[in-house]
Backbone as a chain_set.jsonl record, in Angstrom:
{"seq": "XXXXXXXXXXXXXXXXXXXXXXXXXXXXXXXXXXXXXXXXXXXXXXXXXXXXXXXXXXXXXXXXXXXXXXXXXXXXXXXXXXXXXXXXXXXXXXXXXXXXXXXXXXXXXXXXXXXXXXXXXXXXXXXXXXXXXXXXXXXXXXXXXXXXXXXXXXXX", "coords": {"N": [[-25.866, -5.738, 6.339], [-23.675, -5.394, 8.601], [-22.876, -3.19, 6.73], [-23.884, -1.222, 6.855], [-25.115, -0.517, 9.753], [-23.038, 0.352, 9.903], [-22.593, 2.56, 8.748], [-24.657, 4.597, 9.427], [-23.585, 4.887, 12.369], [-21.481, 6.369, 11.554], [-23.333, 8.038, 10.092], [-24.652, 9.468, 12.268], [-22.364, 10.495, 14.162], [-20.852, 12.262, 12.366], [-23.013, 14.207, 12.307], [-23.352, 14.5, 15.259], [-20.337, 16.383, 15.824], [-20.483, 18.001, 13.744], [-23.441, 19.354, 15.02], [-22.169, 19.495, 18.242], [-19.924, 21.695, 17.472], [-21.217, 23.561, 15.953], [-22.688, 25.135, 18.637], [-20.468, 25.277, 20.364], [-19.78, 27.503, 18.718], [-21.317, 29.181, 18.399], [-22.054, 29.254, 21.906], [-19.27, 30.546, 22.084], [-20.119, 33.381, 20.825], [-21.939, 34.322, 21.696], [-20.727, 34.564, 24.324], [-17.839, 36.402, 24.48], [-19.53, 38.437, 23.212], [-22.271, 39.608, 24.596], [-22.126, 38.412, 26.363], [-19.097, 39.163, 27.59], [-17.289, 38.287, 28.198], [-14.71, 36.595, 26.444], [-14.519, 32.37, 25.861], [-12.436, 30.933, 26.372], [-11.399, 28.012, 25.105], [-12.849, 27.431, 23.869], [-12.564, 27.985, 20.972], [-10.954, 25.982, 20.311], [-11.476, 23.656, 20.301], [-14.336, 23.478, 18.815], [-12.564, 23.883, 16.471], [-11.3, 21.081, 16.06], [-13.759, 19.076, 16.324], [-14.443, 19.891, 13.809], [-12.763, 18.993, 12.415], [-12.541, 16.077, 12.538], [-16.123, 15.235, 11.681], [-14.43, 16.326, 9.121], [-12.623, 14.441, 8.42], [-14.377, 11.974, 9.013], [-16.49, 12.37, 7.533], [-15.804, 12.267, 4.878], [-14.61, 9.906, 4.399], [-17.441, 8.732, 4.52], [-18.025, 9.865, 2.507], [-16.957, 7.572, 0.611], [-18.33, 5.01, 1.101], [-21.069, 6.443, -0.105], [-19.367, 6.49, -2.239], [-19.666, 9.348, -3.573], [-17.14, 10.771, -3.903], [-15.06, 12.983, -5.655], [-14.917, 11.411, -9.315], [-13.452, 11.067, -12.742], [-15.154, 9.772, -14.862], [-15.945, 8.832, -16.933], [-15.123, 6.902, -19.215], [-15.037, 4.769, -18.464], [-17.839, 4.679, -18.425], [-18.509, 3.923, -20.298], [-17.887, 2.253, -21.169], [-18.279, -1.491, -21.586], [-20.027, -3.721, -20.131], [-18.517, -6.3, -18.801], [-15.831, -4.844, -19.048], [-16.272, -2.425, -17.674], [-17.064, -2.826, -14.646], [-13.873, -4.145, -14.187], [-12.515, -2.568, -14.553], [-13.608, -0.663, -12.059], [-13.236, -2.551, -10.203], [-10.449, -2.082, -9.821], [-10.029, 0.932, -10.228], [-10.774, 1.358, -7.341], [-9.01, -0.996, -5.987], [-6.708, 0.99, -6.512], [-7.207, 3.284, -4.704], [-7.669, 2.406, -2.298], [-4.736, 2.015, -1.816], [-3.548, 4.265, -2.164], [-5.17, 4.893, 0.4], [-3.971, 3.095, 2.597], [-0.984, 4.14, 2.276], [-1.509, 6.28, 2.755], [-1.985, 5.36, 5.908], [0.603, 4.424, 6.811], [1.878, 6.693, 7.302], [0.601, 8.663, 8.417], [0.425, 7.073, 11.356], [3.245, 7.246, 11.695], [3.435, 10.085, 12.338], [1.642, 9.847, 14.313], [3.46, 7.968, 15.745], [5.072, 10.16, 16.018], [4.273, 12.438, 18.052], [3.104, 10.807, 20.389], [4.891, 10.469, 21.541], [6.586, 12.956, 22.036], [4.799, 13.8, 23.247], [3.218, 16.489, 22.877], [0.025, 18.175, 23.792], [-2.699, 19.799, 22.817], [-2.976, 23.582, 23.205], [-4.664, 25.243, 24.531], [-7.196, 23.541, 25.364], [-6.5, 21.21, 26.32], [-6.136, 18.961, 24.614], [-4.472, 15.587, 24.603], [-2.261, 15.884, 21.354], [-1.905, 13.423, 19.39], [-4.581, 12.784, 19.584], [-6.359, 14.042, 18.029], [-5.306, 13.832, 15.618], [-5.722, 11.233, 14.39], [-7.831, 11.327, 13.869], [-7.365, 11.036, 10.583], [-6.222, 8.972, 10.448], [-8.703, 7.033, 11.594], [-9.955, 7.499, 10.133], [-9.156, 6.698, 6.953], [-8.674, 4.43, 7.305], [-11.343, 3.165, 7.627], [-12.135, 4.732, 5.096], [-10.778, 2.132, 3.577], [-12.033, -0.169, 4.274], [-14.782, 0.187, 3.518], [-13.773, -0.157, 0.554], [-13.034, -2.357, 0.111], [-15.602, -3.395, 0.751], [-17.374, -2.834, -1.374], [-15.362, -3.945, -3.681], [-16.343, -5.906, -3.603], [-18.769, -6.282, -3.762], [-18.966, -5.08, -6.678], [-17.465, -6.764, -7.511], [-19.119, -9.354, -6.818], [-21.381, -9.172, -7.523], [-23.308, -7.901, -5.904], [-25.45, -6.147, -4.238], [-26.026, -3.567, -1.322]], "CA": [[-26.464, -5.323, 7.004], [-22.62, -4.561, 9.336], [-22.209, -1.867, 5.863], [-25.652, -0.159, 7.466], [-24.728, 0.387, 11.009], [-22.059, 1.714, 10.152], [-22.718, 3.684, 7.725], [-25.137, 4.426, 10.048], [-22.577, 5.459, 13.015], [-20.277, 7.869, 10.681], [-23.666, 9.127, 10.017], [-24.535, 10.232, 13.603], [-20.456, 10.744, 14.419], [-20.671, 13.363, 11.643], [-24.031, 15.145, 13.205], [-22.406, 15.15, 16.993], [-20.202, 16.126, 15.748], [-21.074, 18.897, 13.869], [-23.78, 19.331, 15.919], [-21.198, 20.345, 18.253], [-19.525, 22.937, 15.92], [-22.551, 25.156, 15.449], [-22.467, 25.111, 20.613], [-19.46, 25.89, 21.124], [-19.472, 28.53, 17.95], [-22.854, 30.451, 19.47], [-21.625, 29.515, 22.9], [-18.491, 32.122, 21.358], [-20.631, 33.858, 20.265], [-22.4, 35.047, 23.271], [-19.968, 35.105, 25.544], [-17.429, 37.081, 24.075], [-19.905, 40.078, 22.001], [-22.837, 39.429, 25.025], [-21.134, 38.562, 28.706], [-18.194, 40.309, 27.581], [-15.398, 37.053, 28.792], [-15.242, 35.014, 25.861], [-14.194, 31.411, 26.786], [-10.887, 30.169, 25.91], [-11.522, 26.85, 24.216], [-14.522, 26.977, 22.586], [-12.405, 27.86, 18.802], [-10.036, 25.134, 19.691], [-13.235, 22.643, 20.894], [-14.851, 23.824, 17.348], [-11.924, 23.284, 15.773], [-10.829, 19.699, 16.453], [-14.86, 19.482, 16.063], [-14.481, 20.384, 12.644], [-11.161, 17.897, 12.06], [-13.009, 15.139, 12.847], [-16.179, 15.609, 10.953], [-14.402, 16.161, 8.155], [-12.275, 13.12, 8.067], [-15.46, 10.708, 9.196], [-17.708, 12.908, 6.894], [-14.732, 11.652, 3.568], [-15.205, 8.258, 4.406], [-18.801, 7.935, 4.259], [-18.279, 9.713, 0.763], [-16.776, 7.103, 0.344], [-18.874, 4.72, 0.437], [-21.706, 6.395, -0.758], [-19.316, 6.517, -4.129], [-20.398, 10.351, -3.798], [-16.614, 11.416, -3.944], [-14.924, 13.129, -7.273], [-14.639, 10.912, -10.229], [-14.076, 10.77, -14.074], [-16.733, 8.212, -15.206], [-16.283, 9.183, -18.861], [-14.379, 5.863, -19.28], [-16.477, 3.36, -16.831], [-19.695, 4.324, -18.38], [-17.967, 3.99, -22.126], [-16.506, 0.816, -21.36], [-18.429, -2.345, -22.255], [-20.193, -4.213, -18.414], [-17.036, -6.651, -17.155], [-14.918, -3.695, -18.57], [-16.366, -1.328, -16.538], [-16.925, -4.038, -13.547], [-12.415, -4.566, -13.563], [-12.652, -0.668, -13.961], [-14.277, -0.012, -10.855], [-12.041, -2.249, -9.804], [-8.642, -1.485, -10.246], [-9.992, 1.818, -8.992], [-11.259, 0.756, -5.831], [-7.618, -1.552, -6.334], [-6.09, 2.183, -6.414], [-7.511, 4.291, -4.445], [-6.956, 1.251, -1.575], [-3.153, 2.264, -2.123], [-3.366, 5.365, -1.31], [-5.285, 4.988, 1.56], [-2.682, 2.592, 2.948], [0.248, 4.869, 2.471], [-1.467, 7.138, 4.638], [-2.627, 5.113, 7.185], [1.145, 4.498, 7.514], [2.331, 8.492, 7.421], [-0.967, 8.999, 9.863], [0.965, 6.205, 12.341], [4.861, 7.923, 11.81], [2.725, 10.982, 12.836], [0.975, 10.424, 16.309], [4.477, 7.729, 17.037], [5.599, 10.658, 17.537], [3.407, 12.877, 18.669], [3.54, 9.984, 21.208], [6.46, 11.049, 22.269], [6.571, 14.559, 22.231], [3.686, 14.054, 24.445], [1.947, 17.789, 22.442], [-0.451, 19.052, 23.856], [-3.306, 21.603, 23.181], [-2.9, 25.179, 23.704], [-6.375, 25.71, 25.265], [-8.014, 22.433, 25.784], [-4.541, 20.101, 27.152], [-5.867, 17.783, 24.549], [-3.423, 14.89, 23.658], [-2.85, 15.797, 20.192], [-2.551, 12.2, 18.229], [-5.635, 12.771, 19.884], [-6.959, 15.011, 16.629], [-4.383, 13.214, 14.262], [-6.191, 9.834, 15.271], [-9.268, 11.417, 12.761], [-7.798, 10.75, 9.09], [-6.106, 6.946, 10.65], [-9.235, 6.262, 11.33], [-11.049, 7.93, 8.277], [-8.347, 6.045, 5.754], [-9.396, 2.909, 7.666], [-13.121, 3.291, 6.564], [-12.491, 4.355, 3.61], [-10.005, 1.241, 3.291], [-13.354, -0.987, 4.716], [-15.523, 0.604, 2.587], [-13.939, -0.227, -0.326], [-13.642, -3.285, 0.226], [-17.309, -3.973, 0.784], [-17.73, -1.991, -3.093], [-14.926, -4.519, -4.482], [-16.684, -7.015, -3.082], [-20.405, -5.927, -3.887], [-18.766, -5.623, -8.035], [-16.807, -9.082, -8.686], [-20.194, -10.926, -6.573], [-23.628, -8.297, -8.146], [-24.245, -8.028, -4.789], [-25.588, -4.903, -3.649], [-27.099, -3.848, -0.022]], "C": [[-25.226, -4.744, 8.213], [-22.578, -3.251, 8.056], [-23.078, -1.227, 6.935], [-25.536, -0.255, 8.366], [-23.86, 0.065, 10.897], [-21.846, 2.207, 9.178], [-22.963, 4.747, 8.674], [-24.49, 5.36, 11.063], [-22.248, 6.271, 12.115], [-21.272, 8.276, 10.688], [-23.548, 9.926, 10.855], [-23.035, 10.557, 14.468], [-20.538, 12.371, 14.064], [-21.338, 14.231, 12.35], [-23.853, 15.749, 14.906], [-21.987, 16.366, 16.86], [-20.095, 18.405, 15.325], [-22.08, 19.795, 14.356], [-23.153, 20.801, 17.743], [-20.705, 21.378, 18.403], [-20.177, 23.709, 16.679], [-22.169, 25.471, 18.259], [-21.635, 25.357, 20.169], [-19.065, 26.991, 20.216], [-20.103, 29.756, 18.69], [-22.595, 30.502, 20.161], [-20.446, 31.023, 22.501], [-18.578, 33.057, 21.749], [-20.913, 35.06, 21.344], [-21.661, 35.449, 23.52], [-18.684, 36.523, 25.256], [-18.344, 38.581, 23.444], [-20.93, 40.567, 23.524], [-22.643, 39.527, 26.593], [-20.034, 38.889, 28.941], [-17.572, 39.6, 28.026], [-16.242, 35.714, 28.447], [-14.603, 33.46, 26.351], [-13.546, 30.622, 25.315], [-10.959, 29.3, 25.353], [-12.757, 26.625, 23.669], [-13.64, 26.987, 21.188], [-11.814, 26.467, 19.281], [-10.533, 23.914, 19.041], [-13.604, 22.091, 19.167], [-14.242, 22.582, 16.948], [-12.068, 21.752, 15.234], [-12.304, 19.113, 15.849], [-14.768, 18.817, 14.514], [-12.785, 19.034, 12.027], [-11.798, 16.817, 11.621], [-14.624, 14.519, 11.598], [-16.259, 15.637, 9.606], [-13.796, 14.554, 7.067], [-13.405, 11.503, 8.084], [-16.314, 10.964, 7.795], [-17.156, 12.158, 4.586], [-15.15, 10.384, 4.016], [-16.362, 8.124, 4.077], [-19.31, 8.598, 3.193], [-18.077, 9.098, 0.127], [-17.607, 5.793, -0.215], [-20.497, 5.034, 0.02], [-21.515, 6.539, -2.062], [-19.906, 8.36, -4.315], [-18.79, 11.433, -3.726], [-15.789, 12.44, -5.507], [-14.843, 12.578, -8.092], [-14.651, 10.921, -11.994], [-14.993, 9.311, -14.665], [-16.542, 8.096, -17.059], [-16.618, 7.312, -19.436], [-14.785, 4.604, -19.087], [-17.808, 4.017, -18.133], [-19.099, 4.283, -19.911], [-18.201, 2.592, -22.663], [-18.718, -0.517, -21.242], [-19.164, -3.265, -20.354], [-19.332, -5.179, -17.756], [-16.304, -5.943, -17.692], [-15.288, -3.088, -17.542], [-16.736, -1.959, -14.974], [-14.231, -4.332, -13.29], [-12.251, -2.458, -14.166], [-12.411, 0.103, -12.42], [-13.122, -0.836, -9.523], [-10.383, -2.148, -9.129], [-8.742, 0.264, -9.642], [-9.665, 1.789, -8.084], [-9.485, 0.363, -5.626], [-6.188, 0.092, -5.686], [-6.124, 2.821, -4.962], [-7.145, 3.591, -2.354], [-5.365, 2.056, -1.122], [-3.128, 3.288, -1.519], [-3.715, 5.479, -0.244], [-4.331, 4.246, 2.843], [-1.563, 2.997, 3.225], [-0.47, 6.308, 3.811], [-1.85, 6.898, 5.311], [-1.508, 4.848, 7.529], [2.025, 5.835, 7.219], [0.985, 9.146, 8.27], [-0.067, 8.2, 10.897], [2.528, 6.75, 12.415], [4.39, 9.503, 12.584], [2.238, 10.705, 14.401], [1.847, 9.621, 17.064], [4.796, 9.308, 17.291], [5.456, 11.802, 17.559], [3.966, 12.246, 20.268], [4.89, 10.108, 22.566], [6.781, 11.82, 22.613], [6.386, 14.517, 23.174], [3.515, 15.502, 24.113], [1.046, 17.301, 22.628], [-1.776, 19.798, 23.042], [-2.92, 22.267, 23.249], [-4.119, 25.606, 24.803], [-6.423, 24.09, 25.782], [-6.802, 21.633, 27.095], [-5.081, 19.392, 27.15], [-4.693, 16.877, 23.645], [-3.45, 15.342, 22.396], [-3.317, 14.83, 19.08], [-3.728, 11.566, 18.824], [-6.846, 13.301, 18.659], [-6.22, 14.364, 15.905], [-4.615, 11.805, 14.423], [-7.458, 9.546, 13.648], [-8.975, 11.356, 10.934], [-6.813, 9.454, 9.517], [-7.456, 6.279, 10.919], [-10.383, 6.003, 10.066], [-10.412, 6.888, 7.309], [-8.75, 4.462, 6.199], [-10.645, 2.75, 7.409], [-12.776, 3.218, 6.266], [-12.01, 2.851, 3.212], [-11.353, -0.33, 3.322], [-14.739, -0.499, 3.996], [-15.817, 0.321, 1.117], [-13.66, -1.313, -0.495], [-14.466, -4.183, -0.506], [-17.114, -3.846, -0.675], [-16.431, -3.244, -3.518], [-15.66, -5.922, -3.868], [-18.173, -7.415, -3.489], [-19.995, -5.854, -5.648], [-18.598, -6.932, -8.518], [-18.207, -9.855, -7.989], [-21.36, -9.752, -7.348], [-24.274, -7.681, -6.606], [-24.105, -6.688, -3.778], [-26.999, -4.278, -2.366], [-27.925, -2.854, -0.469]], "O": [[-25.574, -3.737, 8.831], [-22.185, -2.187, 8.534], [-22.532, -0.723, 7.917], [-26.644, 0.263, 8.503], [-23.465, -0.7, 11.776], [-20.703, 2.267, 8.725], [-22.141, 5.626, 8.933], [-24.67, 6.563, 10.875], [-23.125, 7.116, 11.937], [-21.157, 9.333, 11.308], [-22.806, 10.905, 10.79], [-23.135, 10.906, 15.644], [-20.41, 13.345, 14.807], [-20.721, 15.049, 13.032], [-24.084, 16.813, 15.481], [-22.562, 17.349, 17.327], [-19.86, 19.424, 15.975], [-21.839, 20.996, 14.236], [-23.426, 21.943, 18.114], [-20.938, 22.081, 19.387], [-19.902, 24.339, 17.701], [-21.232, 26.104, 18.746], [-21.901, 25.909, 19.101], [-18.08, 27.62, 20.603], [-19.686, 30.763, 19.262], [-22.41, 31.697, 20.392], [-20.76, 32.207, 22.621], [-17.894, 33.704, 22.541], [-20.398, 36.134, 21.657], [-21.427, 36.622, 23.232], [-18.793, 37.554, 25.919], [-17.756, 39.65, 23.28], [-20.688, 41.716, 23.892], [-22.881, 40.297, 27.523], [-19.628, 39.014, 30.097], [-16.757, 40.271, 28.658], [-15.722, 34.606, 28.578], [-14.128, 33.533, 27.484], [-13.813, 30.152, 24.209], [-10.26, 29.612, 24.389], [-13.387, 25.702, 23.153], [-13.899, 26.144, 20.33], [-12.228, 25.574, 18.541], [-10.304, 23.348, 17.972], [-13.369, 21.055, 18.546], [-14.539, 21.389, 16.905], [-12.738, 21.349, 14.283], [-12.13, 18.59, 14.748], [-14.954, 17.653, 14.161], [-12.232, 18.644, 10.999], [-11.719, 16.5, 10.434], [-14.414, 13.604, 10.801], [-17.208, 15.322, 8.887], [-14.094, 13.974, 6.022], [-13.288, 10.438, 7.477], [-16.734, 10.05, 7.086], [-17.824, 11.83, 3.605], [-16.311, 10.026, 3.822], [-16.527, 7.285, 3.192], [-20.439, 8.403, 2.743], [-18.514, 9.245, -1.014], [-17.677, 5.46, -1.398], [-21.222, 4.06, -0.185], [-22.37, 6.667, -2.938], [-20.61, 8.562, -5.305], [-18.942, 12.641, -3.546], [-16.475, 12.268, -6.514], [-14.118, 13.443, -8.582], [-15.735, 10.797, -12.565], [-15.13, 8.088, -14.623], [-16.979, 7.403, -17.977], [-17.627, 6.72, -19.819], [-14.726, 3.576, -19.762], [-18.664, 3.197, -18.467], [-19.77, 5.02, -20.632], [-18.488, 2.036, -23.723], [-19.855, -0.178, -20.917], [-18.345, -3.184, -19.438], [-19.205, -5.183, -16.532], [-15.353, -5.964, -16.91], [-14.666, -3.181, -16.484], [-16.537, -1.12, -14.096], [-13.618, -4.633, -12.266], [-11.714, -1.453, -13.702], [-11.62, 0.895, -11.907], [-12.527, -0.356, -8.558], [-9.655, -2.176, -8.137], [-7.916, 0.794, -8.9], [-8.532, 2.069, -7.693], [-8.719, 1.226, -5.195], [-5.272, 0.117, -4.864], [-5.15, 2.83, -4.21], [-6.569, 4.215, -1.463], [-5.172, 2.581, -0.025], [-2.719, 3.35, -0.359], [-2.95, 6.09, 0.503], [-4.063, 4.846, 3.884], [-0.941, 2.535, 4.182], [-0.179, 6.856, 4.874], [-2.387, 7.805, 5.947], [-1.551, 4.791, 8.758], [3.14, 5.546, 6.785], [0.819, 10.337, 8.531], [0.374, 9.108, 11.602], [2.998, 6.557, 13.537], [5.167, 9.954, 13.425], [2.521, 11.361, 15.403], [1.8, 9.646, 18.294], [4.811, 9.774, 18.43], [6.382, 12.489, 17.129], [4.771, 12.754, 21.049], [5.36, 9.923, 23.688], [7.418, 11.758, 23.665], [7.114, 14.889, 24.095], [3.653, 16.131, 25.162], [0.743, 16.237, 22.088], [-1.255, 20.783, 22.52], [-1.767, 21.921, 23.508], [-4.053, 26.342, 25.787], [-5.603, 23.635, 26.579], [-6.573, 21.678, 28.304], [-4.662, 18.295, 27.52], [-4.179, 17.16, 22.563], [-4.592, 15.348, 21.936], [-4.249, 14.912, 18.279], [-4.012, 10.37, 18.763], [-8.002, 12.888, 18.572], [-6.968, 14.268, 14.933], [-3.609, 11.12, 14.61], [-7.785, 8.618, 12.908], [-9.864, 11.532, 10.102], [-6.659, 8.778, 8.5], [-7.567, 5.097, 10.591], [-11.082, 5.166, 9.494], [-11.241, 6.128, 6.807], [-9.06, 3.55, 5.434], [-10.832, 1.772, 6.685], [-12.268, 2.098, 6.204], [-12.813, 2.247, 2.501], [-11.414, -1.242, 2.497], [-15.744, -1.185, 4.181], [-16.87, 0.358, 0.482], [-14.077, -1.626, -1.61], [-14.433, -4.997, -1.428], [-16.652, -4.84, -1.235], [-17.29, -3.918, -4.086], [-15.014, -6.969, -3.88], [-18.64, -8.553, -3.53], [-20.733, -6.641, -6.241], [-19.093, -7.737, -9.306], [-18.494, -10.936, -8.503], [-22.416, -10.345, -7.571], [-25.372, -7.186, -6.352], [-23.242, -6.313, -2.985], [-28.222, -4.413, -2.396], [-28.959, -2.589, 0.143]]}, "num_chains": 1, "name": "protein.A"}
């Protein structure tokens, strides 16, 4: 249940970011070429929406098992060994996510000390750099749930 709710929240978030991006870029085109008064902040807003959509979408792809993988050995292995390979694969992926989280927190700490803000919107840059942290946290959560499902055989 929790897994489905989390997936739905991610779907809605990515959809809102994509819609927001489309609206921002459309408004920019209208204002630049028809009204002849371009909106100074729309491109930056669309760019940051794209960053968030990509990172949250990547976590959603992990949840759905849509990332690229080489399944040749997994498909040829007997069922018991297949489970072991899948769990090991997820543990390696979790290790990578934890490394990226550590790096992300270091970047956020640096940005907080600097107080850097974006040029057009004035948005604190740590907000933009939170996207990978949220994404890799969600990926870890999805991978842990997948490991549980692989071990117990319980799939939602």
